[in-house]
């Protein structure tokens, strides 16, 4: 019976007792639940017990959902509990927490705020309970001990030995079916909280929930009287001066939760310390010409903001993100418009010596400490000879040569740590996300070369009067620009588009147009029927993901061009990506597309765990809100997208099940 009146109590000697767990009336059938003693039954059978909690098919504890497991946990045998616990070991840190006899997750040691307790790549919420990583976690409105942050359950206060791990589900979902909390208060998700409650808990709100609240007219309040937060188009909510702020003034004294990993919303405080904060300060914008800087106080794990110049009421308040982050969790192209814009914001690690010098006096001590001069570390198949780097053995195309972040561009090539890599129009290596990669097969003893046109937009603007055959990307013929754009450094791409250059598709049915902060986006130039192949994409394979790659296999990420890179994301797309056996892919329409309609595919169908996640504002009824990769989708979204998901991603789903 699925709601039994007897339990089986297994003894150490391999015998067992049967004990009643409810009063049984004379004539009442005595039953126990077979799922509590069997992991994977030899003979399964349909159950007709009629209980409200009937499992329908009795196959063993292994096949029960999280809710049924939690309900039966107190009467389940220790051996079956051990198997269930082993099944979730990869998700729960056993040194921190375990499933206790009551079926809920409890701490096994005193746990500090900021400790990662549980991986929660996927979760489900039902009746006031979160199912995550194979365990059940109860809701608590006021005394919650943990929160969902970047697909992890994190302690948000110190938790004593034996303390239960609980979360506030109002921070995880914008709207929920109503349920009653431990205080008898009705909970309906973030939408049901009042403004004071929202402000109090804003630091821990899931980004997708925050985005939904703002989209529906929610306001983020500032904790500083001299700052107000206002809507700013696609940038979301941004900080502005509520009154004149004098140079040297400090405001936004901010603390929060210390995490052992970075997120889009943290500031780096030191090794293994990243401050997650709110109070309106999370809306501080980036600018390459900032009017404030961040002053970190490592002793108190907090920071405050200092005005670098007089700020007028109504002015946007912005700092330079490069000054607080060494290697950013999520890079982005900058559109601040400053005369010396850094173009691509990836972290201080990726700046040239000249760019670093420009930020002198603004960089936090923690970032400064990490940026001390390093040395050139070459693998065994490369060596330094007479100031040049040469291959000591044949190197295959797409091989990662070495990390290359602290380089300096010259009219003749790039230099780093005393070594030079000269320019060549037929270069054998390409810089991709901070690593130098073989752009073609490199022969034994062949010197490394790069194409400086991929690093610099306008050579004369950077080096006035320099006599060089390399003029930068700006000087290339249009046909060459179209062919090599995908190999250029992101700042060069951004500068080209800022100066009016437009990607031209080789497919006449597609036109690429500017699309605000989204850059350039592909549209149907004419009516396109479903089932039409738009592109066959080739390019450079790299063994790691970037913002501009599509995953085509294990350790295989294709960097590509031909306007295919201009297809935007949508949760209900009109295009699918069909990966081919040779590691290339086709883009094919799955719906009719009218002339003028944006062409989109769903990034979750090609990426398992995205290099750079982002909030989605596509507006589809099935919008995932936060785009992080197929790994993080719920069962309903996985099932809906399964027909257009790549075979490799499908194989990862099967392997992880």
Coordinates of C-alpha atoms in Angstrom, one line a residue, residues 107 111-117 145-147 149 153-159 257-259:
X107 CA 23.7 20.5 8.2
X111 CA 28.2 26.0 8.3
X112 CA 29.4 29.5 7.5
X113 CA 27.4 32.0 5.5
X114 CA 28.5 31.7 1.8
X115 CA 29.1 27.9 1.9
X116 CA 28.0 26.0 -1.1
X117 CA 25.7 23.2 0.1
X145 CA 19.1 29.5 5.9
X146 CA 20.0 29.2 2.2
X147 CA 19.2 30.7 -1.2
X149 CA 22.5 31.5 -6.4
X153 CA 22.1 26.3 -2.9
X154 CA 24.3 28.7 -0.7
X155 CA 24.1 29.3 3.0
X156 CA 23.0 32.9 3.5
X157 CA 23.6 32.9 7.3
X158 CA 25.6 30.8 9.7
X159 CA 23.8 27.5 10.3
X257 CA 26.8 38.0 1.1
X258 CA 30.3 36.7 0.4
X259 CA 30.4 34.0 -2.2

